[in-house]
Coordinates of C-alpha atoms and ligand atoms in Angstrom, one line a residue:
M1 CA 101.4 108.2 54.7
S2 CA 100.0 104.7 55.1
T3 CA 97.6 103.7 52.5
T4 CA 94.6 101.4 52.3
A5 CA 95.7 98.3 50.1
A6 CA 93.8 97.6 46.9
P7 CA 91.1 95.2 47.9
T8 CA 90.8 91.7 46.6
P9 CA 87.3 90.7 45.3
T10 CA 86.4 89.0 48.7
A11 CA 87.6 92.2 50.5
A12 CA 85.7 94.7 48.0
A13 CA 82.5 92.7 48.6
L14 CA 83.0 93.0 52.3
L15 CA 83.6 96.7 51.9
G16 CA 80.3 97.0 50.1
K17 CA 78.4 95.1 53.0
L18 CA 80.0 97.3 55.4
E19 CA 79.2 100.5 53.7
T20 CA 75.5 99.3 53.3
L21 CA 75.4 98.6 57.1
L22 CA 77.2 101.5 58.3
G23 CA 76.5 104.2 55.8
K24 CA 79.3 106.2 54.0
G25 CA 80.5 108.1 57.2
G26 CA 80.7 104.8 59.2
V27 CA 83.5 103.4 56.7
L28 CA 86.6 105.3 56.0
T29 CA 88.9 104.4 53.2
V30 CA 90.6 107.5 52.0
P31 CA 94.2 107.4 53.1
A32 CA 94.1 111.1 54.6
D33 CA 91.2 109.9 56.7
T34 CA 92.5 106.4 57.8
H35 CA 96.2 107.4 58.5
P36 CA 95.8 108.8 61.9
Y37 CA 94.0 105.4 63.0
F38 CA 97.0 103.3 61.4
L39 CA 99.8 105.2 63.2
D40 CA 100.5 104.2 67.0
H41 CA 101.1 106.9 69.6
R42 CA 104.8 106.4 70.0
D43 CA 105.4 106.5 66.1
L44 CA 106.8 103.1 66.5
Y45 CA 104.3 101.3 64.1
T46 CA 102.5 102.3 61.0
G47 CA 100.0 99.9 59.8
A48 CA 97.5 99.5 56.8
G49 CA 94.1 98.2 56.5
L50 CA 91.1 97.6 54.5
C51 CA 89.2 100.3 55.9
V52 CA 88.2 101.9 59.3
V53 CA 84.8 101.2 60.5
R54 CA 83.0 103.5 63.0
P55 CA 79.9 101.6 64.5
R56 CA 77.5 103.5 66.6
S57 CA 75.8 100.7 68.6
T58 CA 76.4 97.2 69.9
E59 CA 74.1 95.9 67.2
E60 CA 76.2 97.5 64.5
V61 CA 79.5 96.1 66.1
S62 CA 78.0 92.8 66.2
A63 CA 76.9 92.8 62.5
V64 CA 80.4 94.1 61.4
V65 CA 82.2 91.2 63.5
K66 CA 79.7 88.8 61.7
L67 CA 80.6 90.1 58.4
C68 CA 84.3 89.9 59.1
A69 CA 84.1 86.4 60.4
E70 CA 82.3 85.1 57.4
A71 CA 84.9 86.7 55.2
K72 CA 87.8 85.5 57.5
V73 CA 89.0 89.1 57.6
P74 CA 90.9 90.2 60.9
I75 CA 89.7 92.9 63.2
V76 CA 91.7 95.3 65.2
P77 CA 89.7 97.4 67.9
Q78 CA 90.7 100.8 68.7
G79 CA 89.8 103.4 71.3
G80 CA 91.7 106.5 71.8
N81 CA 94.9 105.0 70.3
T82 CA 97.1 106.1 73.2
G83 CA 98.4 102.7 74.0
L84 CA 102.1 102.6 74.4
V85 CA 102.7 98.9 73.1
G86 CA 101.4 99.1 69.5
G87 CA 98.4 97.0 70.2
S88 CA 95.9 99.3 68.7
V89 CA 97.1 99.5 65.1
P90 CA 97.1 96.8 62.3
D91 CA 100.2 95.3 60.7
D92 CA 101.1 96.5 57.3
T93 CA 99.6 93.8 55.2
G94 CA 96.5 95.9 54.6
T95 CA 94.0 93.0 55.2
A96 CA 92.5 94.0 58.6
V97 CA 89.4 96.2 59.4
L98 CA 90.1 98.5 62.0
L99 CA 87.2 98.9 64.3
S100 CA 87.1 102.4 66.1
L101 CA 84.7 102.6 69.1
G102 CA 84.9 106.3 69.2
R103 CA 81.1 106.8 68.2
M104 CA 80.0 104.7 71.0
N105 CA 80.3 107.3 73.5
R106 CA 77.0 107.3 75.6
I107 CA 76.7 107.0 79.2
R108 CA 73.6 104.5 79.2
S109 CA 72.8 104.9 82.9
M110 CA 74.0 106.3 86.4
D111 CA 73.1 104.8 89.7
A112 CA 74.4 106.7 92.5
V113 CA 72.9 104.6 95.0
N114 CA 74.4 101.4 93.6
G115 CA 77.6 103.4 92.9
T116 CA 77.7 102.4 89.4
M117 CA 77.5 103.8 85.9
T118 CA 77.0 102.0 82.8
V119 CA 79.0 103.4 79.7
E120 CA 79.8 102.7 76.3
A121 CA 83.4 101.6 75.2
G122 CA 84.0 104.8 73.3
C123 CA 83.5 107.2 76.3
V124 CA 86.5 109.4 76.9
L125 CA 87.9 108.7 80.4
Q126 CA 87.8 112.3 81.3
D127 CA 84.1 112.6 80.2
L128 CA 83.3 109.7 82.7
Q129 CA 85.2 111.3 85.5
D130 CA 83.3 114.5 84.8
A131 CA 79.8 112.8 84.8
A132 CA 80.7 111.0 87.9
R133 CA 81.5 114.5 89.5
E134 CA 78.4 115.9 88.4
A135 CA 76.5 113.2 90.2
D136 CA 78.7 114.0 93.3
R137 CA 80.7 110.7 92.8
L138 CA 84.1 109.8 91.9
F139 CA 85.4 107.6 89.1
P140 CA 89.0 107.2 90.2
L141 CA 90.8 106.0 87.1
S142 CA 93.3 108.7 86.3
L143 CA 96.3 108.8 83.9
G144 CA 98.1 111.2 81.8
A145 CA 96.1 110.2 78.6
E146 CA 92.7 110.7 80.2
G147 CA 91.6 113.4 77.7
S148 CA 91.9 111.0 74.8
C149 CA 91.9 107.3 76.1
M150 CA 88.5 105.7 76.2
I151 CA 87.2 103.3 78.8
G152 CA 87.0 100.3 76.3
G153 CA 90.7 100.9 75.9
N154 CA 91.4 101.3 79.5
I155 CA 89.6 98.0 80.2
S156 CA 91.3 96.1 77.4
T157 CA 94.7 97.1 78.8
N158 CA 93.8 96.9 82.4
A159 CA 95.2 100.5 82.8
G160 CA 96.8 101.6 86.1
G161 CA 97.6 105.1 86.5
V162 CA 97.9 107.4 89.5
G163 CA 95.1 106.1 91.8
V164 CA 95.9 102.4 91.9
L165 CA 97.3 102.7 95.4
K166 CA 93.8 103.6 96.8
Y167 CA 91.3 102.4 94.2
G168 CA 93.2 99.4 92.2
N169 CA 93.9 98.9 88.5
T170 CA 90.7 99.1 86.0
R171 CA 90.0 95.4 86.5
D172 CA 89.1 96.4 90.2
L173 CA 86.8 99.1 88.9
V174 CA 84.7 97.0 86.6
L175 CA 81.6 95.1 87.7
G176 CA 80.3 94.0 84.4
L177 CA 81.0 94.0 80.6
E178 CA 79.2 93.6 77.4
V179 CA 81.5 92.0 74.7
V180 CA 80.9 91.2 71.1
L181 CA 82.6 87.8 70.7
P182 CA 84.7 86.9 67.6
D183 CA 81.7 85.2 66.0
G184 CA 79.7 88.2 66.4
R185 CA 77.4 87.1 69.2
V186 CA 76.9 89.6 72.1
W187 CA 77.8 88.5 75.4
N188 CA 75.8 90.4 77.9
G189 CA 77.8 90.4 81.2
L190 CA 76.5 93.9 82.3
N191 CA 76.2 92.9 85.8
A192 CA 76.0 95.7 88.5
L193 CA 76.6 93.3 91.6
R194 CA 79.3 93.7 94.1
K195 CA 78.7 89.8 94.9
D196 CA 78.2 87.2 92.2
N197 CA 79.8 83.9 92.5
T198 CA 77.9 82.0 89.7
G199 CA 80.7 80.2 88.1
Y200 CA 83.8 81.5 86.2
D201 CA 83.9 85.3 86.4
L202 CA 84.2 85.5 82.5
K203 CA 84.7 89.4 82.4
H204 CA 88.2 89.0 83.8
L205 CA 89.1 87.2 80.5
F206 CA 88.4 90.3 78.5
I207 CA 90.0 92.8 80.8
G208 CA 93.5 93.3 80.0
A209 CA 92.9 90.9 76.7
E210 CA 94.2 93.9 74.5
G211 CA 91.3 93.1 72.0
T212 CA 92.5 89.5 71.2
L213 CA 89.3 87.9 72.6
G214 CA 86.5 90.0 71.6
I215 CA 85.3 93.6 71.5
V216 CA 84.3 95.5 74.7
T217 CA 81.2 97.5 73.9
A218 CA 79.9 98.5 77.4
A219 CA 80.8 98.4 81.0
V220 CA 79.3 98.8 84.3
V221 CA 82.1 100.7 86.5
K222 CA 82.2 101.3 90.0
L223 CA 81.8 104.9 91.7
F224 CA 83.1 106.1 94.9
P225 CA 82.1 108.9 97.4
R226 CA 84.1 112.1 96.6
P227 CA 86.7 112.7 99.0
G228 CA 85.8 115.7 101.4
A229 CA 89.4 116.8 101.6
Q230 CA 92.7 116.5 99.5
E231 CA 96.2 117.5 100.1
T232 CA 99.0 117.5 97.6
V233 CA 102.6 118.0 98.5
F234 CA 106.0 117.8 96.5
M235 CA 108.9 116.7 98.7
A236 CA 112.7 116.6 98.3
V237 CA 114.0 113.2 99.4
P238 CA 117.9 112.8 99.1
E239 CA 118.0 109.2 99.9
L240 CA 116.4 106.6 97.6
D241 CA 116.3 104.0 100.2
D242 CA 114.0 106.4 102.2
V243 CA 111.4 106.7 99.7
M244 CA 109.4 103.4 100.3
G245 CA 109.7 104.0 104.1
L246 CA 108.1 107.5 103.5
L247 CA 105.2 105.8 101.9
N248 CA 104.7 103.4 104.7
D249 CA 104.9 106.1 107.3
A250 CA 102.6 108.3 105.3
R251 CA 99.8 105.5 105.0
A252 CA 100.2 105.0 108.8
A253 CA 100.0 108.6 109.7
S254 CA 97.0 109.4 107.4
G255 CA 95.0 106.5 108.5
D256 CA 95.7 104.9 105.0
C257 CA 94.6 108.0 103.1
V258 CA 97.4 108.1 100.6
N259 CA 96.0 107.9 97.1
A260 CA 98.9 108.8 95.0
F261 CA 102.6 108.5 95.5
E262 CA 104.7 109.3 92.5
L263 CA 108.7 109.2 92.3
I264 CA 110.4 111.9 90.2
P265 CA 114.1 111.9 89.7
R266 CA 116.3 115.2 89.6
L267 CA 116.9 114.5 85.8
G268 CA 113.3 114.4 85.2
L269 CA 112.5 117.6 87.0
E270 CA 115.5 119.3 85.2
L271 CA 114.2 118.0 81.7
V272 CA 110.6 119.3 82.5
L273 CA 112.0 122.7 83.4
K274 CA 114.1 122.8 80.3
H275 CA 111.4 121.7 77.7
F276 CA 108.4 123.2 79.2
E277 CA 108.1 126.7 79.3
G278 CA 106.3 128.4 82.3
T279 CA 107.2 125.4 84.7
R280 CA 109.0 126.0 87.7
A281 CA 110.6 123.8 90.5
P282 CA 108.2 123.7 93.5
V283 CA 111.1 123.5 96.0
E284 CA 114.4 125.3 96.0
T285 CA 116.4 122.4 97.4
V286 CA 118.1 120.2 94.9
T287 CA 118.1 116.6 95.7
P288 CA 118.4 113.4 93.8
W289 CA 114.8 112.5 94.3
Y290 CA 111.4 114.0 94.7
V291 CA 108.1 112.5 95.4
L292 CA 104.6 114.0 94.6
M293 CA 102.1 112.7 97.3
Q294 CA 98.4 113.1 97.5
W295 CA 96.3 112.3 100.6
S296 CA 92.5 112.4 100.3
A297 CA 89.9 111.7 103.0
G298 CA 86.1 111.5 103.4
A299 CA 84.2 114.3 104.9
G300 CA 84.5 113.0 108.5
A301 CA 83.5 115.1 111.5
G302 CA 84.3 118.7 111.7
N303 CA 86.4 120.6 109.0
A304 CA 88.0 117.6 107.1
Q305 CA 90.2 119.8 104.9
E306 CA 91.7 121.5 108.2
A307 CA 92.2 118.2 109.9
L308 CA 93.8 116.5 107.0
R309 CA 96.1 119.4 106.5
A310 CA 96.9 119.5 110.2
A311 CA 97.8 115.7 109.9
L312 CA 100.1 116.1 106.9
E313 CA 102.0 119.1 108.3
N314 CA 102.5 117.0 111.5
F315 CA 103.8 114.3 109.3
L316 CA 106.1 116.4 107.3
E317 CA 107.6 117.9 110.4
G318 CA 108.4 114.5 111.8
R319 CA 110.1 113.6 108.3
F320 CA 112.1 116.6 108.4
E321 CA 113.3 116.1 111.8
A322 CA 114.3 112.5 110.9
G323 CA 116.2 113.8 107.9
V324 CA 114.2 111.9 105.4
I325 CA 112.9 115.0 103.6
T326 CA 114.7 118.2 103.3
D327 CA 112.2 120.5 101.6
A328 CA 108.5 120.3 100.8
A329 CA 105.8 122.4 98.9
L330 CA 102.2 122.0 99.9
A331 CA 99.7 123.0 97.2
A332 CA 97.7 125.9 98.6
N333 CA 95.1 126.0 96.0
E334 CA 93.7 124.1 92.9
T335 CA 95.9 125.8 90.6
Q336 CA 98.9 124.8 92.6
V337 CA 97.7 121.3 92.6
K338 CA 97.4 121.3 88.8
E339 CA 100.8 122.9 88.4
L340 CA 102.5 120.1 90.7
W341 CA 100.6 117.2 88.7
K342 CA 101.8 118.8 85.4
L343 CA 105.4 118.2 86.5
R344 CA 104.6 114.6 86.7
E345 CA 102.3 114.3 83.8
V346 CA 104.8 115.8 81.2
L347 CA 107.7 113.6 82.3
P348 CA 107.3 111.2 79.4
E349 CA 107.2 114.1 76.9
A350 CA 110.1 116.0 78.5
Q351 CA 112.1 112.7 77.9
T352 CA 111.0 112.5 74.2
R353 CA 111.9 116.1 73.7
E354 CA 115.4 115.4 75.2
G355 CA 116.4 112.9 72.4
G356 CA 116.4 109.1 72.0
S357 CA 114.8 107.3 74.8
I358 CA 114.1 103.7 75.7
K359 CA 111.2 103.0 78.1
H360 CA 110.8 99.9 80.6
D361 CA 107.4 99.8 82.2
V362 CA 108.3 97.3 85.0
S363 CA 107.1 96.3 88.5
V364 CA 109.0 94.7 91.4
P365 CA 107.5 93.9 94.9
V366 CA 107.1 97.4 96.7
S367 CA 109.9 96.5 99.2
R368 CA 112.4 96.2 96.5
V369 CA 111.9 99.3 94.4
A370 CA 115.1 101.1 95.6
E371 CA 117.1 98.1 95.3
F372 CA 115.9 97.7 91.6
I373 CA 116.6 101.2 90.8
K374 CA 120.0 101.1 92.1
R375 CA 120.9 97.8 90.5
G376 CA 119.5 98.7 87.3
S377 CA 120.9 101.9 87.2
E378 CA 124.4 100.5 87.7
L379 CA 124.1 97.8 85.2
L380 CA 123.1 100.1 82.4
E381 CA 125.6 102.8 83.3
K382 CA 128.3 100.0 83.1
R383 CA 127.2 98.8 79.8
M384 CA 126.8 102.3 78.3
P385 CA 128.7 105.2 80.2
G386 CA 126.8 108.4 80.1
I387 CA 123.5 106.7 79.7
R388 CA 120.9 108.8 81.6
T389 CA 118.6 106.7 83.8
F390 CA 115.2 108.4 84.2
P391 CA 113.2 106.1 86.7
F392 CA 110.0 107.7 87.8
G393 CA 106.3 106.8 88.3
H394 CA 103.9 104.9 90.5
V395 CA 106.4 103.6 93.0
G396 CA 103.6 103.2 95.6
D397 CA 102.3 100.2 93.5
G398 CA 106.0 98.9 92.8
N399 CA 105.6 100.2 89.2
I400 CA 108.7 102.1 87.9
H401 CA 108.9 103.6 84.4
F402 CA 112.6 102.6 84.3
N403 CA 113.3 104.8 81.2
V404 CA 116.7 105.7 79.8
T405 CA 117.8 108.7 77.8
E406 CA 120.6 108.8 75.3
P407 CA 124.2 109.9 76.5
V408 CA 124.5 113.6 75.6
G409 CA 125.3 113.8 71.9
M410 CA 124.8 110.1 70.9
G411 CA 121.9 110.8 68.7
K412 CA 118.4 108.9 68.6
Q413 CA 119.2 106.4 65.8
A414 CA 122.5 105.2 67.4
F415 CA 120.9 105.0 70.7
H416 CA 118.0 102.9 69.4
K417 CA 120.4 100.3 68.1
H418 CA 120.8 99.2 71.6
W419 CA 117.1 98.9 72.4
E420 CA 116.9 95.1 72.6
E421 CA 120.1 94.8 74.5
L422 CA 119.2 97.3 77.1
N423 CA 115.8 95.6 77.4
R424 CA 117.4 92.3 78.0
I425 CA 119.6 93.7 80.7
T426 CA 116.6 95.5 82.4
H427 CA 114.1 92.7 82.0
D428 CA 116.4 90.1 83.2
L429 CA 117.1 91.9 86.4
V430 CA 113.4 92.6 86.8
M431 CA 112.5 88.9 86.4
S432 CA 115.3 87.8 88.8
M433 CA 113.6 90.0 91.4
G434 CA 110.3 88.6 91.1
G435 CA 109.0 91.5 89.0
S436 CA 107.0 92.0 85.7
F437 CA 108.4 93.3 82.6
S438 CA 105.0 94.9 81.8
A439 CA 103.4 96.5 84.7
E440 CA 100.6 98.4 83.2
H441 CA 101.1 99.0 79.5
G442 CA 100.3 95.5 78.3
I443 CA 102.2 93.4 75.6
G444 CA 100.6 94.6 72.3
R445 CA 103.2 94.1 69.5
L446 CA 106.0 95.7 71.2
K447 CA 106.5 93.2 74.0
R448 CA 105.3 90.0 72.3
G449 CA 108.9 88.7 72.2
E450 CA 109.5 89.4 75.8
L451 CA 106.3 87.4 76.7
A452 CA 107.5 84.3 74.6
H453 CA 111.1 84.8 76.3
Y454 CA 110.0 85.0 79.8
G455 CA 106.5 83.6 79.9
D456 CA 106.0 80.6 82.0
A457 CA 105.2 77.5 79.8
I458 CA 102.1 76.5 81.3
D459 CA 100.8 80.1 81.4
L460 CA 101.5 80.5 77.8
E461 CA 99.8 77.2 76.9
L462 CA 96.5 78.2 78.9
M463 CA 96.7 81.5 77.2
R464 CA 96.8 79.8 73.7
R465 CA 93.9 77.5 74.8
V466 CA 91.7 80.3 75.8
K467 CA 92.6 82.3 72.8
A468 CA 91.8 79.2 70.6
A469 CA 88.5 78.4 72.5
L470 CA 87.2 81.9 71.9
D471 CA 88.8 82.9 68.6
P472 CA 89.5 79.7 66.8
D473 CA 90.3 81.5 63.4
G474 CA 92.6 84.0 65.1
L475 CA 90.7 87.1 63.7
M476 CA 90.7 89.2 66.8
N477 CA 93.8 91.7 66.7
P478 CA 96.2 89.1 65.3
G479 CA 99.9 89.5 66.1
K480 CA 99.3 91.1 69.6
V481 CA 100.0 89.5 72.9
L482 CA 100.5 85.9 71.9
Ligands
FAD1 C1 100.7 110.5 78.2 C2 100.3 109.0 78.5 C3 100.2 108.5 79.7 C4 99.9 107.3 80.1 N1 99.7 106.8 81.3 C5 99.3 105.7 81.6 C6 99.3 105.2 83.0 O1 99.6 106.0 83.9 N2 99.0 104.1 83.2 C7 98.5 103.2 82.1 O2 98.1 102.0 82.4 N3 98.6 103.5 80.8 C8 99.1 104.9 80.6 N4 99.1 105.2 79.2 C9 98.8 104.2 78.3 C10 97.4 104.2 77.5 O3 96.9 105.5 77.9 C11 96.4 103.3 78.2 O4 96.8 102.0 77.8 C12 95.1 103.4 77.8 O5 94.4 102.6 78.6 C13 94.7 103.0 76.5 O6 93.3 103.4 76.1 P1 92.9 103.7 74.8 O7 91.5 104.0 74.4 O8 93.7 104.7 73.9 O9 93.3 102.4 73.9 P2 94.0 102.0 72.4 O10 95.4 102.6 72.6 O11 93.0 102.4 71.4 O12 94.1 100.4 72.5 C14 94.8 99.7 73.6 C15 94.7 98.2 73.2 O13 93.3 97.9 73.5 C16 92.4 97.3 72.6 N5 91.2 97.9 72.6 C17 90.9 99.2 72.6 N6 89.6 99.5 72.7 C18 89.0 98.2 72.9 C19 87.7 97.6 73.1 N7 86.7 98.4 73.1 N8 87.5 96.4 73.0 C20 88.6 95.5 72.8 N9 89.8 96.0 72.7 C21 90.1 97.3 72.7 C22 93.4 97.6 71.3 O14 93.2 96.8 70.2 C23 94.8 97.7 71.8 O15 95.3 96.4 71.9 C24 99.5 106.3 79.0 C25 99.6 106.9 77.7 C26 100.0 108.4 77.4 C27 100.0 108.6 75.9

């Protein structure tokens, strides 16, 4: 178990001031309490820290940051701690204060006519989806960790998820931000405007900054009309080369109503069925590839649900005749929709249960997805015969979780020794195809080396200048991103 380090006199003085400010319950120092905050979701990093602070308001965050800035003590912001690149935990020096946003979880206001809600950073994503639904609106950000990730974390990682195709990344869903700057001042950018060209749009600096430029304390996020109709289908697609064409045809046939388009490989489905009791294959036909697709449409005229279903059935019929799909299961009710999505959501966990895995969250231009998967698989299979490639995910956005599982019987430790080499092969290919080695998970600690390796010199210089301008003492989430 990680421990909190014995504090130096300066650190002890800071601890005392923090306790006076936040009360005993607002400052955790006992290892049994702090341990979950210091361990990252993937078990890759265990950090240590002076303490965990749990402020309840922007004023308290500001006061904490001022105290830390005076004492030159680094701060690591944390939301739901579901990030996959080790960004939300401190290093093991024990010098940092971990600032958890979990107690800042109020929805400050909802404006259904403006299509916005103003929310605190510690609101759990699923709670925001529910609140929007109660106001007959949609907050479309949706990802596997939505039951525990928090909106401040989503903003700080510019999270993607399964709705990007229609609604964009988190960046596209944010109108305004409130941020506590590294010197403790509060920047009030809580703008609820859809048009505002008054100089640099500063919020974009903090979106995706992974806590290295300041602490997001609140945000104005966009709401949308709830779709009047939704259809979900699971399709067997024998040829990888047909997958992206299938997406384009679906977008055209539906009047651009496709809101999710997720690739699942046969190995993925097999491992889900093997490791998750009660799951079942939605289609009998066994093919190398499956696609989970969802269409959603507004209420429109007449019966929107019937119209959407008829359009989808018509589309599927055409794709059957063309030989692009060989089987399909249309969800008949909400339970079946959930069952289909479960198959997709548990894919990463199924892979973890199978043994050693190495993950690559990459993207390439949408038109090159199939080419990338084929070339990448060939390269890795040549390097390590028996390696099991496991590419899945949001291919509608060109985002592939190009994961690999150990050859049967190799063992996790032996497989993980090849981590960097397999990363290099994969990322070299991605970069040569005009792609990104971090599509949606960010850089954190895990991909810092990759950013230094592949980053454009001018990009990196500008990033360092921005960092130095906002955080000259380097106290905000040190050792992450840059
Ligand atoms: C099962 C599963 C599925 C996932 N699916 C997806 C997916 O589809 N798409 C996707 O993009 N990601 C996905 N993720 C990754 C993760 O859920 C997202 O990155 C999420 O946005 C992180 O939110 P969080 O609140 O857990 O942030 P944390 O993990 O706590 O923090 C992430 C980073 O943001 C910083 N940070 C957190 N809060 C703040 C704040 N208020 N101010 C400043 N900095 C802050 C942290 O310091 C850290 O660098 C998935 C993770 C899991 C476990």
